[in-house]
Coordinates of C-alpha atoms and ligand atoms in Angstrom, one line a residue:
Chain A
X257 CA 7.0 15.5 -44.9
X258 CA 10.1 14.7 -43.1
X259 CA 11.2 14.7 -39.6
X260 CA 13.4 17.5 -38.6
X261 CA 14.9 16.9 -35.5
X262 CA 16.3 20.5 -34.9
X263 CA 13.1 21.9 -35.2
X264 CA 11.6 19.2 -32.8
X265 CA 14.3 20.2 -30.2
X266 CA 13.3 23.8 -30.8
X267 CA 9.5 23.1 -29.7
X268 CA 10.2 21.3 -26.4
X269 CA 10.1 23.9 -24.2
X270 CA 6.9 25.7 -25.2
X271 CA 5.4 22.0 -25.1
X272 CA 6.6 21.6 -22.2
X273 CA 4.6 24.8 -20.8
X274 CA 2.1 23.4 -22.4
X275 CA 2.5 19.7 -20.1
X276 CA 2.7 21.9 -17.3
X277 CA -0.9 23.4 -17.6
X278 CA -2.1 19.7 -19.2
X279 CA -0.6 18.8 -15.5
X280 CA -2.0 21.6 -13.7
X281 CA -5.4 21.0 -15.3
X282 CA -5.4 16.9 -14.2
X283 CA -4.3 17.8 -10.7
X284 CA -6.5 20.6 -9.7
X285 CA -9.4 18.5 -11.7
X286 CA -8.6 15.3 -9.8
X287 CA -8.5 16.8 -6.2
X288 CA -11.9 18.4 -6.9
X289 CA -13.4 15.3 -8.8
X290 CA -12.0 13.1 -4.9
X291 CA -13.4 15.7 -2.8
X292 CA -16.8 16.1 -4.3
X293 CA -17.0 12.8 -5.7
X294 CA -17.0 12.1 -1.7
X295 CA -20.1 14.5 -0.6
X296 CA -22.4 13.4 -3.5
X297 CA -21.5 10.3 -2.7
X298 CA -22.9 10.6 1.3
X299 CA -25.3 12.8 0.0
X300 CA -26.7 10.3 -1.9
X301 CA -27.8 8.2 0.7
X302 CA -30.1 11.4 2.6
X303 CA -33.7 11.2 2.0
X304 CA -34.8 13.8 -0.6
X305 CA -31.8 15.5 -1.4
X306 CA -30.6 12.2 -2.4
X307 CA -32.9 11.2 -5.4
X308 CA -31.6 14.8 -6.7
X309 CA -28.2 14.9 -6.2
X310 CA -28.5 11.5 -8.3
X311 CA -30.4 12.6 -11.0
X312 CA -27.9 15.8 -12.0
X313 CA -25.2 13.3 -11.4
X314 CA -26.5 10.9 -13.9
X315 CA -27.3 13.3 -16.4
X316 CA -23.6 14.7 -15.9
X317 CA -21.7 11.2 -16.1
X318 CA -23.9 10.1 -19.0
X319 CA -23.2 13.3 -21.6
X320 CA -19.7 14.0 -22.6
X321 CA -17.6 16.4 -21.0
X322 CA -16.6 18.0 -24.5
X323 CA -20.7 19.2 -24.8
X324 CA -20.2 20.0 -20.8
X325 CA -17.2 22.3 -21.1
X326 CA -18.3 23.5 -24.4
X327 CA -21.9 24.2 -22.4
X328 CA -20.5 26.1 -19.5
X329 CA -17.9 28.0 -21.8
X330 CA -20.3 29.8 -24.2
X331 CA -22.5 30.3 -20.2
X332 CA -19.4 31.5 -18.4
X333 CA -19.1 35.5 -18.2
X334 CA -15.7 36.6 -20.3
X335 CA -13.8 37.3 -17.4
X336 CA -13.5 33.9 -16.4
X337 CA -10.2 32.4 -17.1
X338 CA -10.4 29.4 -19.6
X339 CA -8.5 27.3 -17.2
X340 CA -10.7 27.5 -14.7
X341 CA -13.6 27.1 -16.3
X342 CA -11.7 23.5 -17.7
X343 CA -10.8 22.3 -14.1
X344 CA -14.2 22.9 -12.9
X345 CA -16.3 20.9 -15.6
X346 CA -13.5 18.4 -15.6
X347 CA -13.6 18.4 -12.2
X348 CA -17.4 18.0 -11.8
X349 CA -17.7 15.5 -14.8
X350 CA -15.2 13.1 -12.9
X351 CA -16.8 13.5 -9.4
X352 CA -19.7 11.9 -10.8
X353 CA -17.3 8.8 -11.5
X354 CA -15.7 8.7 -8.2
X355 CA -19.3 9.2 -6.3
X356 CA -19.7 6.1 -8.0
X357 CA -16.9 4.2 -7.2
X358 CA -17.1 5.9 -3.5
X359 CA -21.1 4.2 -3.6
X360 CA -19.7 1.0 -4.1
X361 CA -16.7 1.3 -1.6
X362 CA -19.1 2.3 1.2
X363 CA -21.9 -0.6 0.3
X364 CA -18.9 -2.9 0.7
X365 CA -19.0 -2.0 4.0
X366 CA -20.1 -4.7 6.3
X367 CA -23.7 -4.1 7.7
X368 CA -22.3 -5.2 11.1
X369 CA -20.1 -2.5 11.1
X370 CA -23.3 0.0 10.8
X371 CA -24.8 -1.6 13.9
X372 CA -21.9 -2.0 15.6
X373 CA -21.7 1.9 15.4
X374 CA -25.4 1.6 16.8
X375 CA -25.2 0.1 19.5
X376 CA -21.8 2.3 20.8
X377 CA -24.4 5.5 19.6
X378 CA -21.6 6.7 17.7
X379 CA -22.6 10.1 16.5
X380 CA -23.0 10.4 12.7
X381 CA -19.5 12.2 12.3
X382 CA -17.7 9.3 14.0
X383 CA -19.3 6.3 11.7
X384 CA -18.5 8.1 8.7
X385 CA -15.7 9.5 9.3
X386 CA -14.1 6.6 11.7
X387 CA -15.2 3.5 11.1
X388 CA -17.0 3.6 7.2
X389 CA -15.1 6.1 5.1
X390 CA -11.6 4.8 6.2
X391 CA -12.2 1.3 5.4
X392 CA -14.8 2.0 1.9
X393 CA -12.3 4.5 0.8
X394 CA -9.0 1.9 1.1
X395 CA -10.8 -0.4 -0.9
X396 CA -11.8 2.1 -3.8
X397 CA -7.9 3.6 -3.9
X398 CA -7.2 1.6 -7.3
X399 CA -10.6 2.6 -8.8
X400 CA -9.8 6.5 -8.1
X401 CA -6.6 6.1 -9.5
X402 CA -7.7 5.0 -12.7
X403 CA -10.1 7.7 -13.2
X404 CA -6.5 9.7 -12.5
X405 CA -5.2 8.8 -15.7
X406 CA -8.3 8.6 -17.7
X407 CA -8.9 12.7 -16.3
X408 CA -5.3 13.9 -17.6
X409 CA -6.2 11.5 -20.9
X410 CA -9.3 13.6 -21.5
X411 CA -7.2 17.1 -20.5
X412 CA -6.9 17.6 -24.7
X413 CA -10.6 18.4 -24.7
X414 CA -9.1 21.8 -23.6
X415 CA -8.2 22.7 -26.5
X416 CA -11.8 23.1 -27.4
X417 CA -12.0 26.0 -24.8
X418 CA -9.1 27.7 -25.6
X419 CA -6.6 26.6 -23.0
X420 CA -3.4 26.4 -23.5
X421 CA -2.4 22.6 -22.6
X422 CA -0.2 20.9 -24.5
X423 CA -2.4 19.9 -27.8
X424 CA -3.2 23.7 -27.9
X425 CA 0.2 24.5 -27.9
X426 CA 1.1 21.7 -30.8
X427 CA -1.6 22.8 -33.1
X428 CA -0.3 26.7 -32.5
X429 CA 3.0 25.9 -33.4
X430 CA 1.7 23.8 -36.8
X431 CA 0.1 26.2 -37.5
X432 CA 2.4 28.8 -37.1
X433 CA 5.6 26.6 -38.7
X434 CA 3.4 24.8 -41.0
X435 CA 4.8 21.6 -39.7
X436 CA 2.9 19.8 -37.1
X437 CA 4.2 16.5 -37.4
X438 CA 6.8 17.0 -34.8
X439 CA 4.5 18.8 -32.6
X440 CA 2.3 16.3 -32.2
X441 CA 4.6 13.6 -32.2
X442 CA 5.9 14.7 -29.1
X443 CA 3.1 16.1 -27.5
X444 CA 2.1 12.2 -27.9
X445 CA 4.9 10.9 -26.4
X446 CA 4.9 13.6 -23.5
X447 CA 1.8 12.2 -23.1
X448 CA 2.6 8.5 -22.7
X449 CA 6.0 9.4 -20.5
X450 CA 3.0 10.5 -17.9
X451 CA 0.9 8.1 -17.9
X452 CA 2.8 5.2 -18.4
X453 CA 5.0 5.6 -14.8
X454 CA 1.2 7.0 -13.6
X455 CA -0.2 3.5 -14.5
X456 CA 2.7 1.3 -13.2
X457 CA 2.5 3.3 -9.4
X458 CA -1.1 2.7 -9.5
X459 CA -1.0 -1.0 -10.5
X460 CA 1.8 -0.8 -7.1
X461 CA -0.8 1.0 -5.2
X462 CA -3.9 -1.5 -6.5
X463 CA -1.3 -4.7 -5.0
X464 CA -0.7 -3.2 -1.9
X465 CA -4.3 -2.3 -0.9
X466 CA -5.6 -5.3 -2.4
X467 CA -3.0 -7.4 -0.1
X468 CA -4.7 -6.3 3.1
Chain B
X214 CA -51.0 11.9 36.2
X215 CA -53.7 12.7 33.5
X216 CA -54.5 10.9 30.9
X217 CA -56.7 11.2 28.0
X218 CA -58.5 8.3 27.1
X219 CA -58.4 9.8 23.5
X220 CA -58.6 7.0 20.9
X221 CA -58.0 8.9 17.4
X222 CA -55.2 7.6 16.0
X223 CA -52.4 9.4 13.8
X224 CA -51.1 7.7 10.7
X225 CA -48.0 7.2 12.3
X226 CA -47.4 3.4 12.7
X227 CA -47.4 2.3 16.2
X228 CA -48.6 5.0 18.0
X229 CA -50.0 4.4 20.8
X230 CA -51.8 6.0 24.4
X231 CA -48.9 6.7 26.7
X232 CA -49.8 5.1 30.1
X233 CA -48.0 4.6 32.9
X234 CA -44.4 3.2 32.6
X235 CA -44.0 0.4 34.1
X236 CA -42.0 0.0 37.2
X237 CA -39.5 -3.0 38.7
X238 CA -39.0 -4.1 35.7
X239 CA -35.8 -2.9 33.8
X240 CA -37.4 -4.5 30.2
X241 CA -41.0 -4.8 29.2
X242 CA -42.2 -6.3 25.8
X243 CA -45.8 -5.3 25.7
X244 CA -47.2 -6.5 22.7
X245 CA -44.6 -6.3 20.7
X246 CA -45.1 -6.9 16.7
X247 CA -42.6 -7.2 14.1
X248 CA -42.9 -8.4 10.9
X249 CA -40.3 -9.2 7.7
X250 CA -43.2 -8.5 5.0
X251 CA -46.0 -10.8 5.4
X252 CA -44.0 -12.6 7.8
X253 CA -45.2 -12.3 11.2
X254 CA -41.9 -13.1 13.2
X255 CA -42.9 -11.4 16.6
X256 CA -47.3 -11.1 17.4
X257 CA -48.0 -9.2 20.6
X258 CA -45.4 -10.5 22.4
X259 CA -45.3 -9.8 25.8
X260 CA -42.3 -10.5 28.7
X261 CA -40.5 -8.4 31.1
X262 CA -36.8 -8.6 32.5
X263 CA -35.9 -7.4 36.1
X264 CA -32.8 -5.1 36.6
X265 CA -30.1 -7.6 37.3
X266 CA -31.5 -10.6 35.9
X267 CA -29.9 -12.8 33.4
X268 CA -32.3 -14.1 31.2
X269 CA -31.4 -16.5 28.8
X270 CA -33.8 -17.3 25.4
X271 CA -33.7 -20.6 23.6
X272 CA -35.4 -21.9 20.8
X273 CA -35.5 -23.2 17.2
X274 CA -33.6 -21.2 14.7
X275 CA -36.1 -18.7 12.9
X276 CA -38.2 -18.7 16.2
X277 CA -37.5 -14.7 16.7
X278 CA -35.0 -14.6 19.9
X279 CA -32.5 -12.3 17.7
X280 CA -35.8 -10.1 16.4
X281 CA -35.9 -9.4 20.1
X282 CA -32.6 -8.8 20.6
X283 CA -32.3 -6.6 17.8
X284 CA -35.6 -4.5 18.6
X285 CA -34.0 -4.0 21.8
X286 CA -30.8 -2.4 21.1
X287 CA -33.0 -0.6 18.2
X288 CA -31.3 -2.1 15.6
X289 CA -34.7 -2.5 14.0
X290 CA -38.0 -1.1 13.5
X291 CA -40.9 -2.1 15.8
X292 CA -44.0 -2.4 13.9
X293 CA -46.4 -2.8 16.8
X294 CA -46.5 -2.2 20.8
X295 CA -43.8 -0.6 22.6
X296 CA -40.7 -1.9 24.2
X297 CA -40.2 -0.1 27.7
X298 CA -36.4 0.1 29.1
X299 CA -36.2 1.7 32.3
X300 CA -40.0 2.6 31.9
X301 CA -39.2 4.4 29.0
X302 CA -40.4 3.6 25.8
X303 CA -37.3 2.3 23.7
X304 CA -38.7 2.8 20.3
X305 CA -40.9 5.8 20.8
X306 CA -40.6 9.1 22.6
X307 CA -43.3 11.1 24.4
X308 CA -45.1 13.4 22.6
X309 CA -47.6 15.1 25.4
X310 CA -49.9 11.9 26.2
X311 CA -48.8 10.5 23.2
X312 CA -46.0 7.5 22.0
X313 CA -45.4 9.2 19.0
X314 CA -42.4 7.0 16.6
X315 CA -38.9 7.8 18.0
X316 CA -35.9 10.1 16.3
X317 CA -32.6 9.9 15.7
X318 CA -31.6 11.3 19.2
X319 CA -33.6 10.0 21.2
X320 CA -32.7 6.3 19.9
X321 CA -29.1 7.4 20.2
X322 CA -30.0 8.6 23.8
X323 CA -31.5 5.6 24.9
X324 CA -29.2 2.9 23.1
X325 CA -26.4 4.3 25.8
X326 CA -28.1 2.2 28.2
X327 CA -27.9 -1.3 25.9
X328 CA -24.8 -3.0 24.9
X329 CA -24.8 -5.9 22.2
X330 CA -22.1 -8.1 21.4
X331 CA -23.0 -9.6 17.7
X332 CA -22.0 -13.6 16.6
X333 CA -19.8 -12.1 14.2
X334 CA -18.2 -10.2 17.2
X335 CA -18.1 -6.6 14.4
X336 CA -15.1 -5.6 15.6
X337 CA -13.7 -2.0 13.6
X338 CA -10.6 -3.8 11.3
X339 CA -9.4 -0.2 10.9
X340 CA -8.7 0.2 14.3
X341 CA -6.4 -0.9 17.1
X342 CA -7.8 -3.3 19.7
X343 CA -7.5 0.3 22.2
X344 CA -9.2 2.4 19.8
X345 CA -12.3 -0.2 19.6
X346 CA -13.0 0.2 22.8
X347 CA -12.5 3.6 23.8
X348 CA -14.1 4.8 20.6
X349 CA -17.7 4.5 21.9
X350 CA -17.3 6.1 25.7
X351 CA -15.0 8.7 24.2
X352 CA -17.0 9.9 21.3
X353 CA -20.4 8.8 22.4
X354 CA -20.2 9.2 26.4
X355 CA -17.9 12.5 26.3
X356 CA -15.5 10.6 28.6
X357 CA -12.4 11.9 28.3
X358 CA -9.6 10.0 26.5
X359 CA -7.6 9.1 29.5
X360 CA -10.0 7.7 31.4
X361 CA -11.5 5.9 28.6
X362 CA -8.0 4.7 28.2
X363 CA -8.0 3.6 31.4
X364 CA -11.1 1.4 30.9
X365 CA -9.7 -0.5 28.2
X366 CA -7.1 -1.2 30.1
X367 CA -9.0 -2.5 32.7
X368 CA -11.5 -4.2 30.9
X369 CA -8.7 -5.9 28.4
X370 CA -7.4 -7.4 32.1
X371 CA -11.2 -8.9 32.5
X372 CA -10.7 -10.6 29.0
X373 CA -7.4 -11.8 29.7
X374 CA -6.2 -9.7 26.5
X375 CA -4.1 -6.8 28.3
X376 CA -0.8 -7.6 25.5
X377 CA -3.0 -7.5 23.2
X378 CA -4.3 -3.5 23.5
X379 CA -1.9 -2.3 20.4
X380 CA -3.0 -5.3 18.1
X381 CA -5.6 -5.0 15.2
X382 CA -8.4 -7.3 14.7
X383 CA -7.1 -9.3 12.1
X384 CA -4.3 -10.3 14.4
X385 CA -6.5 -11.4 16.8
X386 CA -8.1 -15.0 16.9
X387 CA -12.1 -15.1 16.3
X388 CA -12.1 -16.2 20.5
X389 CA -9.6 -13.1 21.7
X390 CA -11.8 -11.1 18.4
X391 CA -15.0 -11.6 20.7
X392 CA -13.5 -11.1 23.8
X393 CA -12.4 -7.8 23.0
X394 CA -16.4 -7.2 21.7
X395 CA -17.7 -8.2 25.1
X396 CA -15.2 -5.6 26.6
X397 CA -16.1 -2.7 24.1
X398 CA -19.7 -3.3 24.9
X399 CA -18.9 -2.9 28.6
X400 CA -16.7 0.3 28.2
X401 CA -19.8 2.1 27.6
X402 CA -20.9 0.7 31.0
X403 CA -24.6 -0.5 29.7
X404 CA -27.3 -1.6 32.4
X405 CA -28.5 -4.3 29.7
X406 CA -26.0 -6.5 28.0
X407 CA -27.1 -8.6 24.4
X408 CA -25.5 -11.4 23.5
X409 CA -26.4 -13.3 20.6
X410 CA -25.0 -16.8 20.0
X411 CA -21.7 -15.0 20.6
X412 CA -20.0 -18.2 20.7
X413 CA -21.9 -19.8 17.5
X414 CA -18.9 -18.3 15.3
X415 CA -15.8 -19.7 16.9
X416 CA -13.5 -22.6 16.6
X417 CA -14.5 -25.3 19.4
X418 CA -11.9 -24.7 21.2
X419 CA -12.2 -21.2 21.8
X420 CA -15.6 -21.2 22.8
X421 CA -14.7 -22.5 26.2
X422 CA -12.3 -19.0 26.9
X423 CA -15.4 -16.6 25.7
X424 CA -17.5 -18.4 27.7
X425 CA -15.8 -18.1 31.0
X426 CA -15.4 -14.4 30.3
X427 CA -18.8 -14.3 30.5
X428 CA -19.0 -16.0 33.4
X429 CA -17.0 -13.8 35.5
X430 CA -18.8 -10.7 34.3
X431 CA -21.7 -12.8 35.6
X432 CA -20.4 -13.1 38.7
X433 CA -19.0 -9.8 39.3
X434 CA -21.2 -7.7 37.9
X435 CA -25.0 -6.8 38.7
X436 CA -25.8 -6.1 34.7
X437 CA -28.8 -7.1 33.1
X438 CA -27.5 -9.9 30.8
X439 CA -29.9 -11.1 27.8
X440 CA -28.2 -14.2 26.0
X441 CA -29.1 -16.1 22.8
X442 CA -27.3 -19.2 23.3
X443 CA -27.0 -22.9 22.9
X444 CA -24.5 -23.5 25.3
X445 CA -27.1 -25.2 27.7
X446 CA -23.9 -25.3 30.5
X447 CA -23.5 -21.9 30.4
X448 CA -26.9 -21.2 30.7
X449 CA -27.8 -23.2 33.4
X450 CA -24.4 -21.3 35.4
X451 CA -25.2 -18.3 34.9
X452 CA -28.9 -17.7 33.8
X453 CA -31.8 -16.7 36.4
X454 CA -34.6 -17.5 34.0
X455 CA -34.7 -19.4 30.6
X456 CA -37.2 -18.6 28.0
X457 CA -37.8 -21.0 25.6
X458 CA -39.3 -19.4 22.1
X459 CA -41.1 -21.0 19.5
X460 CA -42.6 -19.1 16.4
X461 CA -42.2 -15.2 18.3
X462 CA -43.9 -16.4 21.1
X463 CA -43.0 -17.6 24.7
X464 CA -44.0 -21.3 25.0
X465 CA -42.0 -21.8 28.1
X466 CA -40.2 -19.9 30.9
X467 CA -38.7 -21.0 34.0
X468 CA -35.2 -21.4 36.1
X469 CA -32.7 -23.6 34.6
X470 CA -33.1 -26.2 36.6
X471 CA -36.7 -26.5 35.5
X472 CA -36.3 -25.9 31.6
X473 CA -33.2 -28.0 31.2
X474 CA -34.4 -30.5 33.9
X475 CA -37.9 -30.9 33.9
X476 CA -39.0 -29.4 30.9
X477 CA -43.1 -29.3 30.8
X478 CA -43.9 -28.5 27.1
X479 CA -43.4 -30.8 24.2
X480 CA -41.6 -28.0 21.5
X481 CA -38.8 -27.3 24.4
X482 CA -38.2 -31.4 25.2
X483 CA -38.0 -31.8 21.4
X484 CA -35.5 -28.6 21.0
X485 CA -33.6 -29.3 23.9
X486 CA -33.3 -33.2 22.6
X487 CA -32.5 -31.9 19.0
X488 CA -29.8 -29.3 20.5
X489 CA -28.3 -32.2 22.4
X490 CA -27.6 -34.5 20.0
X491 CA -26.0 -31.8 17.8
X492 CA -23.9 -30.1 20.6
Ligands
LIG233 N1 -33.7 -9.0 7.8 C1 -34.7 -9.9 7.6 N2 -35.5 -9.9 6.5 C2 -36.5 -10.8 6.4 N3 -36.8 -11.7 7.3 C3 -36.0 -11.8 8.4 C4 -34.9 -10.9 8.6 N4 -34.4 -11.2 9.8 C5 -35.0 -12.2 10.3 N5 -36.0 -12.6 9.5 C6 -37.0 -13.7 9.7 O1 -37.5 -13.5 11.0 C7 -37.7 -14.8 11.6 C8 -37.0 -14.8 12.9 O2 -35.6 -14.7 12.8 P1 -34.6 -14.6 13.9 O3 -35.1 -13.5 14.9 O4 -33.3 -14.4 13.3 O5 -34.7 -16.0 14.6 P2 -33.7 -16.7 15.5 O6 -32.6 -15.8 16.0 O7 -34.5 -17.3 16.7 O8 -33.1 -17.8 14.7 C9 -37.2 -15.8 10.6 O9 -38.3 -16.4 10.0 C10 -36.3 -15.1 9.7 O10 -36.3 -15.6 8.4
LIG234 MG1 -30.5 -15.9 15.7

């Protein structure tokens, strides 16, 4: 099979519809993976509702998110959209990551910044939200931004659902052209043109909290 | 008052009758117990503290003096006895004529009225010098921002650190660091002040500033001051009453003069030999 650049050009822009939901996807996914990533991680440390919240957490970081979205697909009524269904397991699947690296972010903290916060009486919603969250959370700022890049890595697994991200849309047009080879190339390289500028600003990002 | 001279016991750990609170005295240890495991650091210790004293506990290292301090500003668990602050119970809360273990609130309630300034001064590093201090009367007092403002300002002039109100921590030497402690302790205007080995931390040469802060507070101030130190000058300045500890319990107790002078019992003339030839 040989290249055909003509046709390669011709498939850009549908791939690049296709990017656009792959991006879609890794953003929505990331911002609920931070955000709940953040409340199982507190939650983790209450009596009772702790040892649960771990347990599901466990089980969801420890089986792969292909069974997960599969799983939740087949579940999910019909008039959910595809998408949604994606950003949600993807969403979850990575929060159990970040609780993690959250967890180790906030046991970095200093115990003498817990009592200081005793003895001032701070109420609860000051010491997390003032003095412990701010200073785990700077330290952890790297860490979350790997599991950035490894989310919109994963966004393929997509396909298996029906969305259309960018492998969806390659493997339509090979099969409709019966030619994939430029398809895929690109989608590849569409690929590595995000993540590669993704990666360098997080290496920045990594220097600049790890300087202070 | 009536009392029931019930002894049934609940299974919650360190219950005990409620009698009367104590009265004159602004601290009472009555038989206090705390252990670390099978180690017994504190066994039915006993002392009281009158408001406006400065009491200052010696001792070998290991020997409990920051157990007590930490009990008191409820840092920790008691695991026997009750400590009484303002006859109040410190660690429990009333429960008819019961001491029944205290909550969340009510420690957060009664820890208002203690300040503690730590060795390694726990300063917040993701806050300005200001916001240190006017974080605990603003957010745990309800005082409103501008006069908690307003009490930095003036305590920052008590620690000689006014310039430094818009600095963070880690621009701050570990001397200025602690000075800006004591006056965040203050801001919540306790009636009991802690101070363990707040010097112990610092460059030689900055103990000497730290320590004159806490003079003048000394001076000027009627607080109940409870210091951990080994700066036997200091003490003797400023200290009403020494208390020299030895394995959680007191072996010796007397004004200054007395301990550092005339010492009576053989543990303090060998600690107080041992500390001066190391200081
Ligand atoms: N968190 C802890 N866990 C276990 N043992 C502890 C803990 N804190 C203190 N201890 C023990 O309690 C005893 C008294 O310690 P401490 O009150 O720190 O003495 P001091 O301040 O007089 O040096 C020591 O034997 C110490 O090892
Ligand atoms: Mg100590």
């Amino acid at each position: 099979m040989t290249w055909d650049t003509e046709f390669a050009i011709s498939i850009i822009p549908r791939l690049l519809e296709g990017l656009a939901v792959t991006i879609q996807a890794t953003v929505i996914g990331y911002l609920v993976a931070v955000v709940l990533g953040l409340f199982v991680a507190i939650l983790r440390r209450i009596d009772y509702i702790g040892p649960v919240v771990f347990v599901v957490f466990e089980f969801i970081r420890t089986t792969p998110v292909l069974v997960q979205l599969l799983f939740v697909f087949a579940l999910a009524p019909a008039s959910v959209e595809p998408l949604t269904i994606g950003v949600a397991v993807l969403g979850v699947h990575y929060a159990a990551y970040t609780a993690e690296v959250y967890r180790s972010g906030i046991e970095g903290v200093a115990k003498g910044q817990w009592e200081a916060c005793r003895a001032l009486s701070l109420p609860p919603w000051r010491v997390w939200g003032a003095v412990v969250l701010p200073q785990a959370i700077r330290k952890v700022v790297p860490a979350l931004g790997n599991y950035l890049i490894s989310l919109f890595k994963d966004t393929p697994y997509l396909f298996a659902i029906t969305v259309g991200e960018m492998l969806f849309v390659a493997n339509a047009i090979g099969t409709e052209a019966f030619r994939s080879m430029e398809a895929y190339t690109l989608a590849g390289l569409f690929f590595l043109a995000v993540s590669v500028p993704s990666a360098v600003i997080i290496r920045r990002l990594e220097r600049r909290y790890a300087a202070v | 008052m009536q009392q029931s001279e019930s002894t049934h016991s609940t299974e919650t750990a360190g219950v005990q009758s409620a009698q009367e609170a104590p009265g004159g005295e602004i601290i009472r240890f009555d038989k206090v117990v705390k252990r670390y495991g099978s180690n017994v650091v504190l066994n039915e210790l006993d002392f009281s503290v009158a408001p406006g004293e400065r009491v200052t506990l010696i001792g070998p290292s290991g020997s409990g003096k920051t157990t007590i301090l930490r009990l008191l500003m409820t840092l920790e668990d008691i695991d026997g006895g009750v400590i009484w602050v303002n006859g109040e119970p410190l660690s429990h809360m009333r429960r008819g004529d019961k001491l029944v273990k205290a909550n969340e609130a009510h420690l957060r309630s009664v820890r208002k009225n203690i300040g503690m300034v730590f060795q390694q001064f726990n300063l917040f590093p993701n806050m300005s010098v200001r916001k240190n201090i006017t974080e605990g009367p603003v957010h745990s007092l309800g005082v409103s921002k501008d006069e908690a403002n307003q009490r930095a300002e003036e305590l920052l002039d008590l620690v000689g650190l006014n310039e430094k109100i818009d600095a963070h921590p880690t621009q701050l030497s570990g001397g200025q660091q602690q000075r800006v402690a004591i006056a965040r302790a203050l801001a919540m205007r306790p009636q009991i002040l802690l101070l363990d080995e707040v010097t112990s931390a610092l460059d030689p040469e900055l103990v000497a500033g730290v320590l004159d802060v806490l003079r003048n507070i000394a001076q000027t101030t009627d607080i109940t001051m409870l210091c951990v130190t080994h700066e036997m000058s200091f003490a003797r300045d400023v200290s009403h009453r020494v208390l020299m500890f030895d394995a959680g319990q007191v072996a010796e107790e007397g004004p200054p003069e007395q301990i550092f002078g005339d010492p009576q019992e053989e543990r303090t003339k060998s600690f107080l030999k041992a500390v001066l030839e190391h200081g």
